[in-house]
Coordinates of C-alpha atoms in Angstrom, one line a residue:
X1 CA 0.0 0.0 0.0
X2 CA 0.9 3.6 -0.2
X3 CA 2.4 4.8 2.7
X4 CA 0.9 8.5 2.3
X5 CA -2.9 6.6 1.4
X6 CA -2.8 3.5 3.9
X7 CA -4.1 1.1 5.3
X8 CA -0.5 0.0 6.2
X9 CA -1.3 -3.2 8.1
X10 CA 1.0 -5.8 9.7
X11 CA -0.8 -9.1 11.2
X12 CA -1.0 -9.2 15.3
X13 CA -0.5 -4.7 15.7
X14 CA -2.8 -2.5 16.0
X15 CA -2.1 1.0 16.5
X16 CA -3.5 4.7 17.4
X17 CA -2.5 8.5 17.3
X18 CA -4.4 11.4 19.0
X19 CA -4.4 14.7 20.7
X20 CA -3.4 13.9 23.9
X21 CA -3.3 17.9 25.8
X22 CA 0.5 17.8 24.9
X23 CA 0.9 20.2 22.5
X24 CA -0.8 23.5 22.8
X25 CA -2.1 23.0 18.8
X26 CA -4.8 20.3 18.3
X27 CA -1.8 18.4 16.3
X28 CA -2.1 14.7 17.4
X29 CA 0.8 14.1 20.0
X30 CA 0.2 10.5 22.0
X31 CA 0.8 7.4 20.1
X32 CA 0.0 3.7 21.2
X33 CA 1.0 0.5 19.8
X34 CA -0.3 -2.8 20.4
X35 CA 0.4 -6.2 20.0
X36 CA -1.6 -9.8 19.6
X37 CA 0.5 -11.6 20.6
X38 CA 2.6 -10.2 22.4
X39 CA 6.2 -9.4 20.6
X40 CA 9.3 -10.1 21.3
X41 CA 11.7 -7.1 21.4
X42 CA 14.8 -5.6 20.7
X43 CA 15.7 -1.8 21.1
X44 CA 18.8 1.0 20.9
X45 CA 18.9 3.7 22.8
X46 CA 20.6 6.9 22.9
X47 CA 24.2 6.8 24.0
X48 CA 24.0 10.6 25.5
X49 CA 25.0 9.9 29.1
X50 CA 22.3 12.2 29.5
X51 CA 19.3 9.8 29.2
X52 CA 15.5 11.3 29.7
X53 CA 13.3 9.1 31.9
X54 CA 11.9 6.9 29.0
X55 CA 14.6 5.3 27.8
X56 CA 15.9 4.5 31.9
X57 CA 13.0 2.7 31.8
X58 CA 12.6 0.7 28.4
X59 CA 16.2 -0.1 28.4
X60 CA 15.6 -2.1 31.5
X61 CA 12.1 -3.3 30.1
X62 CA 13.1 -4.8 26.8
X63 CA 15.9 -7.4 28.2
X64 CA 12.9 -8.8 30.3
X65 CA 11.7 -10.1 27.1
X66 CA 7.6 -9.5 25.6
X67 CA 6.3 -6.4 24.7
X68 CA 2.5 -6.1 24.6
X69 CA 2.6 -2.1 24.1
X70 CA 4.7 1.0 23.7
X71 CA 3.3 4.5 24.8
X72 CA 4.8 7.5 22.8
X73 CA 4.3 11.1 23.0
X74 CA 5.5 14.3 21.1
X75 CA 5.8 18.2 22.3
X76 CA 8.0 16.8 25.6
X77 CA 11.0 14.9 26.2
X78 CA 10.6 14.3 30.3
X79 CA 14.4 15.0 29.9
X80 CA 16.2 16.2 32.9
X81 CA 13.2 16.0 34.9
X82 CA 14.7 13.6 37.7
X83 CA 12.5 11.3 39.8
X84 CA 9.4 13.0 39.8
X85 CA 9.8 12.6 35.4
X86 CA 10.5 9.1 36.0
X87 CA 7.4 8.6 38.3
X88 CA 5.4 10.2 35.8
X89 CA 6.3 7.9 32.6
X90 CA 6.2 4.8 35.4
X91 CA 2.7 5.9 36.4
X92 CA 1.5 6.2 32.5
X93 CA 3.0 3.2 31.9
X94 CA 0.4 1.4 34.9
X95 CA -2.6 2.7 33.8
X96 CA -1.7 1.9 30.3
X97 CA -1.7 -1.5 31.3
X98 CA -4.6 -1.2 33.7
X99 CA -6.3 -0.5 30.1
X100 CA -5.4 -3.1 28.6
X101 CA -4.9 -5.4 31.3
X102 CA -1.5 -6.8 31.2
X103 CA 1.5 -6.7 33.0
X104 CA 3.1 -3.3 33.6
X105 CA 6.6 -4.5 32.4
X106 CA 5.1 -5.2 29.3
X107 CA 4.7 -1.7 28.3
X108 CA 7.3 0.1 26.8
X109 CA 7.4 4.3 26.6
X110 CA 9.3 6.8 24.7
X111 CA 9.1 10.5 24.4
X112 CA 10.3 13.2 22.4
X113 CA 10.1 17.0 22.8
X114 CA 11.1 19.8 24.6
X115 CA 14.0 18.9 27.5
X116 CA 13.2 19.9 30.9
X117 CA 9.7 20.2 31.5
X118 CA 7.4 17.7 33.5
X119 CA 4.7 15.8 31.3
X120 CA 0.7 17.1 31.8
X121 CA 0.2 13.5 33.3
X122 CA -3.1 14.2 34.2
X123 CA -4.3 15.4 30.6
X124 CA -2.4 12.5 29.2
X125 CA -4.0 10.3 31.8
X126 CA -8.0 11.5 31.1
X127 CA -6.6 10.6 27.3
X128 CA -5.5 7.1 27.7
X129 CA -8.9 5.9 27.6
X130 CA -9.5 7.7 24.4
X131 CA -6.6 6.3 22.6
X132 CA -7.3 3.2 23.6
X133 CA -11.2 3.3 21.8
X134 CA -9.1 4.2 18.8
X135 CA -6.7 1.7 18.5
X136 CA -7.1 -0.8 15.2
X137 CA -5.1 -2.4 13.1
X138 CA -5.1 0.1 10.5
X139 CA -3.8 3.2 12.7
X140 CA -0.3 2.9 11.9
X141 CA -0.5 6.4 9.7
X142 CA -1.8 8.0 12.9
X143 CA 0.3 6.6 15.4
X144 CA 3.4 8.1 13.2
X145 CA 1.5 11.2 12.6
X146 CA 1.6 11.9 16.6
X147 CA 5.3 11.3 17.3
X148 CA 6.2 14.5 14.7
X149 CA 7.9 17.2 16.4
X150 CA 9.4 19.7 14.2
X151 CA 8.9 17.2 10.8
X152 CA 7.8 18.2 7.6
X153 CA 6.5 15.1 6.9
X154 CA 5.7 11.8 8.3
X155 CA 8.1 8.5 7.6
X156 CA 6.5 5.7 7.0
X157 CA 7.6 2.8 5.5
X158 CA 6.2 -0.7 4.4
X159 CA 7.4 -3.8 2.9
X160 CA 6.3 -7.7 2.5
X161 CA 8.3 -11.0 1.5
X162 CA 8.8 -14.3 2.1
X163 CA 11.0 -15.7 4.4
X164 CA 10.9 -19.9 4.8
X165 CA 8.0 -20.0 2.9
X166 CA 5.6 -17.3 4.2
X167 CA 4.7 -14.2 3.8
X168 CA 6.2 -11.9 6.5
X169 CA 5.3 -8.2 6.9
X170 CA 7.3 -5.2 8.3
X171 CA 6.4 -1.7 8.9
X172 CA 8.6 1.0 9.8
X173 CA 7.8 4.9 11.2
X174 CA 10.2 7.2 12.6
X175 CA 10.7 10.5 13.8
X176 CA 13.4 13.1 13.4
X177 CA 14.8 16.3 12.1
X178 CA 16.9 17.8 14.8
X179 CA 19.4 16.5 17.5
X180 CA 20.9 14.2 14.2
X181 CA 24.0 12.4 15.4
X182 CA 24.8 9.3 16.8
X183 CA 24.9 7.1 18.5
X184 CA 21.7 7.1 17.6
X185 CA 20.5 9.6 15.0
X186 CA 17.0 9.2 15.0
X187 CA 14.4 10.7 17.3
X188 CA 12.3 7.2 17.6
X189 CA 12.3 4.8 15.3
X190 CA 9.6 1.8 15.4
X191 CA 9.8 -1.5 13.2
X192 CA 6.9 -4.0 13.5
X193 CA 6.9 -7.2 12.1
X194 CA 5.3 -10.8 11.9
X195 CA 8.1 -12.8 11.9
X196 CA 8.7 -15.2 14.4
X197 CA 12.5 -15.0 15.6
X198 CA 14.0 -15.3 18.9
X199 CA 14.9 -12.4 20.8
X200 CA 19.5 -13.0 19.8
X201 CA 18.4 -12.3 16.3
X202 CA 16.3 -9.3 16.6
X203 CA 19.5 -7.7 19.0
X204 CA 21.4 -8.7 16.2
X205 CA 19.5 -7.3 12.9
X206 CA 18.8 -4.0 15.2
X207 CA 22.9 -3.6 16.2
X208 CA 23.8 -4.5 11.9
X209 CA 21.3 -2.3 10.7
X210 CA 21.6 0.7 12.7
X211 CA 25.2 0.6 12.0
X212 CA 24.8 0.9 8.0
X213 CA 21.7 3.6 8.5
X214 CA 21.1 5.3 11.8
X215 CA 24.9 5.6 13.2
X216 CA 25.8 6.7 9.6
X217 CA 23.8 10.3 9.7
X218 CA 24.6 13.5 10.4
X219 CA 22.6 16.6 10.5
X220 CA 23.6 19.5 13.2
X221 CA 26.3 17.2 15.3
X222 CA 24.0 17.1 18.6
X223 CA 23.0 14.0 20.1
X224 CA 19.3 13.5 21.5
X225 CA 18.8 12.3 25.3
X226 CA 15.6 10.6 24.0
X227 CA 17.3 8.6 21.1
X228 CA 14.7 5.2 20.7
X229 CA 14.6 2.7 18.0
X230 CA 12.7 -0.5 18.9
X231 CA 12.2 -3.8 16.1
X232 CA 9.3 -6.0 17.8
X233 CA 8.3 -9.4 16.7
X234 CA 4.7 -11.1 17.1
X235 CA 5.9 -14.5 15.1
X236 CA 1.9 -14.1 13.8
X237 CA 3.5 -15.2 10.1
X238 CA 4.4 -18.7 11.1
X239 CA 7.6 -19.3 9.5
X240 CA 10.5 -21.1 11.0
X241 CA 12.1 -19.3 13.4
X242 CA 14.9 -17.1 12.0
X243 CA 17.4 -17.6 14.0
X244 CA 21.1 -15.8 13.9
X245 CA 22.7 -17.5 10.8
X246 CA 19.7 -18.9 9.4
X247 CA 18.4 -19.0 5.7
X248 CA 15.7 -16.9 7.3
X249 CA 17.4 -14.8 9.4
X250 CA 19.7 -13.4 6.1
X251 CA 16.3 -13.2 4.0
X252 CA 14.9 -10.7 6.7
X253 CA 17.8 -8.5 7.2
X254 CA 17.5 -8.1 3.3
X255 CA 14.3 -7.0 4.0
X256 CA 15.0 -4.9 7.3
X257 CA 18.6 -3.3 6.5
X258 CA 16.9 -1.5 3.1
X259 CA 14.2 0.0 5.1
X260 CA 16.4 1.3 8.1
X261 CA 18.6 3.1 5.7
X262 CA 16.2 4.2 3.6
X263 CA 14.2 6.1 6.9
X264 CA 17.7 7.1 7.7
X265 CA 17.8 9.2 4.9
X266 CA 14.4 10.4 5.1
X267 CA 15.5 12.0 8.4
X268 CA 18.5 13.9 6.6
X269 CA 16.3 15.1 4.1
X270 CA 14.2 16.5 6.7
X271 CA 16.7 18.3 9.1
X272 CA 15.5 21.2 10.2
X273 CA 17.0 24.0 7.8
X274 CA 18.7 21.6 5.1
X275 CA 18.8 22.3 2.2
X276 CA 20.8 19.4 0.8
X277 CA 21.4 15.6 1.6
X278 CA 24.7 14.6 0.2
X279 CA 26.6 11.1 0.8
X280 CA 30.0 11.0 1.5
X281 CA 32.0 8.2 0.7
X282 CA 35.5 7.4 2.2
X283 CA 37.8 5.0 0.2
X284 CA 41.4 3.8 1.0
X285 CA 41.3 3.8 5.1
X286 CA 42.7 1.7 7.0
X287 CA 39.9 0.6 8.7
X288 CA 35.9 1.8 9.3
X289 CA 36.9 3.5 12.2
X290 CA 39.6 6.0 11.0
X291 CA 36.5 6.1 7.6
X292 CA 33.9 7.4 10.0
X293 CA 35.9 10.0 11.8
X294 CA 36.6 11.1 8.4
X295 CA 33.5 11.3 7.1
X296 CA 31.8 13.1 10.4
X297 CA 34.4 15.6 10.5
X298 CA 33.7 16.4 6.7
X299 CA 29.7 16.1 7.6
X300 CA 30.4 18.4 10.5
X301 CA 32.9 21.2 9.2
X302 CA 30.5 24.4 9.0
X303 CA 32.7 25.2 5.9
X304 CA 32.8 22.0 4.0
X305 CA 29.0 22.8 4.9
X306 CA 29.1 26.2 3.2
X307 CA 30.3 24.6 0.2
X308 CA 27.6 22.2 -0.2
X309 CA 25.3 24.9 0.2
X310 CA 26.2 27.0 -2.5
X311 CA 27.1 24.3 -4.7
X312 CA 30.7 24.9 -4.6
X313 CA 33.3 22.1 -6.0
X314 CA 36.1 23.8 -3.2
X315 CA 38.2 20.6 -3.2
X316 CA 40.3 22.9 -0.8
X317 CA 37.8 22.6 2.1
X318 CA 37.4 19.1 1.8
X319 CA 41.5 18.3 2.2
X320 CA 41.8 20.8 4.7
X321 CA 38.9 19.3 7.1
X322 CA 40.1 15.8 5.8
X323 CA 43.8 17.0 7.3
X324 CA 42.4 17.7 10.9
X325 CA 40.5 14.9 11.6
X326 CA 41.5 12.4 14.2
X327 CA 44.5 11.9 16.1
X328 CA 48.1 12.8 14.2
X329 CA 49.9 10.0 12.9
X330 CA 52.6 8.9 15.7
X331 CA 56.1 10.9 15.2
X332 CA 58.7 8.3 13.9
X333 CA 61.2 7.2 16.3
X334 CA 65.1 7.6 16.3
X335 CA 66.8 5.3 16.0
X336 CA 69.5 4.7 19.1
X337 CA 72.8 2.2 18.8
X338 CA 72.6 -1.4 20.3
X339 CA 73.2 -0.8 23.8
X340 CA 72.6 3.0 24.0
X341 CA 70.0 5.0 26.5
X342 CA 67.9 7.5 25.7
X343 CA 68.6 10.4 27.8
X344 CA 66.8 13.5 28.9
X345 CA 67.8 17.1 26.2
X346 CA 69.5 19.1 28.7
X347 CA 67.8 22.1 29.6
X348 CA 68.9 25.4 27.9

């Protein structure tokens, strides 16, 4: 289907997006997804040491394994908020699954917004049971309608395949267009799928495909505290488990990896004042390492910037930003006669 028409639907998730007293527009700002069965999960968070009080809390939540749910809302980060922000996403997170009636540990949150102000809990609370009425299969569009912040559009994503002979569905829906730098250098990113694979694999495809689409982005240099990309799993399709090395493990990530980087780019083209989206391509290092402090001090020089801006071929830019990047090479040593020590210049 069309991701701008819909319905974009992926067997076992339902999903919902609505005005939840967030934002100060009518512009829908609380997302909820939901799964039947519940998924197995794997998720990346932001490596700011700074960390807001929804990703403290589904970092510990996803190594406990099933996910039934995952609350998300837009126009605040409950970033630097301290205990009283974590009480408040803890306490959403309960009556969420007083709502649905599961277990609390079940449901996952993530925010994104301003930093430093406390959620309207209790507007957000008098909305859960709201957003709950609206949840259905086909509210995918909404739910990643609601987690916009400063986007120009919405990115969405759908694809279906066969892996082990049947069909498996993914769906993919991020936010981002400011804060663009790893590690990771999205906003929120959410993958849903009906493949059945056990909870090493997801870990696995998440880790391998961020690292060729997320961590490979740059737009303003500033990492987010809320950084949030989760892949869940419902195993609704039936096909032999894809487990790490499998036929259908490798037929998924062919599926998976193309989608990550293409909503990777998606977010560059939508960073908030660009104008341009250019690759850069590093050949000859000596390892990926030495490559991607190359290319991110390129990405990030304001002047190799300025060029791309107007346009401007000035291979000048480009060797000097290329020079300073990274450490200097070591100095060579002298070298010193069998049997010799190395003494101490004596000072002038």
């Amino acid at each position: 289907p069309d991701p701008q028409q819909g319905p974009l639907l992926v067997p076992g998730f339902s999903a919902a997006g609505i005005h939840g007293g967030i934002k100060k527009t009518r512009r829908r700002d609380l997302a909820l997804i939901v799964s039947d069965p519940p998924a197995r999960v794997a998720g990346l968070f932001t490596q700011n040491r700074v960390k807001a009080a929804p990703v403290l809390i589904s970092q510990t939540r996803v190594r406990s394994g099933p996910c039934k749910a995952v609350l998300v809302n837009s126009g605040n980060a409950n970033a630097c908020t301290g205990d009283p922000g974590l009480k408040d996403a803890i306490g959403l997170c309960q009556r969420t699954a007083e709502l649905l009636a599961v277990d609390e540990h079940d449901v996952l949150v993530a925010s994104t917004g301003g930093i430093g102000k406390r959620l309207p809990v209790g507007r957000m609370r008098a909305a859960l049971p709201r957003l709950l009425q609206r949840v259905r299969p086909g509210g995918i569009l909404d739910a990643a309608e609601a987690i916009r912040t400063t986007d120009r559009f919405r990115k969405v994503l759908w694809s279906r395949s066969e892996v082990g002979g049947e069909a498996v569905t993914l769906c993919g829906f991020a936010k981002g267009a400011g804060m663009i730098r790893p590690n990771m250098a999205t906003m929120l990113a959410f993958f849903l799928t009906d493949l059945k694979a056990p909870t090493t694999a997801l870990r696995r495809l998440l880790l391998d495909g961020a690292e060729r689409s997320f961590n490979r982005i740059s737009v303003d240099g500033d990492m987010s505290t809320n950084d949030t990309v989760l892949l869940l799993a419902n195993g609704r399709a039936g096909n032999r488990s894809a487990s790490l090395g499998s036929a259908q493990y490798e037929s998924f990530a062919s599926l998976l990896f193309p989608m990550m980087t293409e909503l990777a780019a998606m977010v560059v083209r939508d960073g908030e004042g660009a104008t341009k989206a250019v690759d850069i391509r590093i050949r000859g290092a000596r390892s990926d390492r030495d490559a991607n402090v190359l290319a991110y001090h390129l990405a990030d020089s304001p002047l190799v910037k300025t060029s791309f801006y107007w346009r401007d071929s000035n291979w000048g830019r480009l060797i000097a930003a290329s020079g300073s990047a990274g450490p200097a090479p070591p100095a060579p040593r002298r070298a010193r006669r069998p049997g010799s020590a190395a003494r101490c210049p004596s000072p002038a």
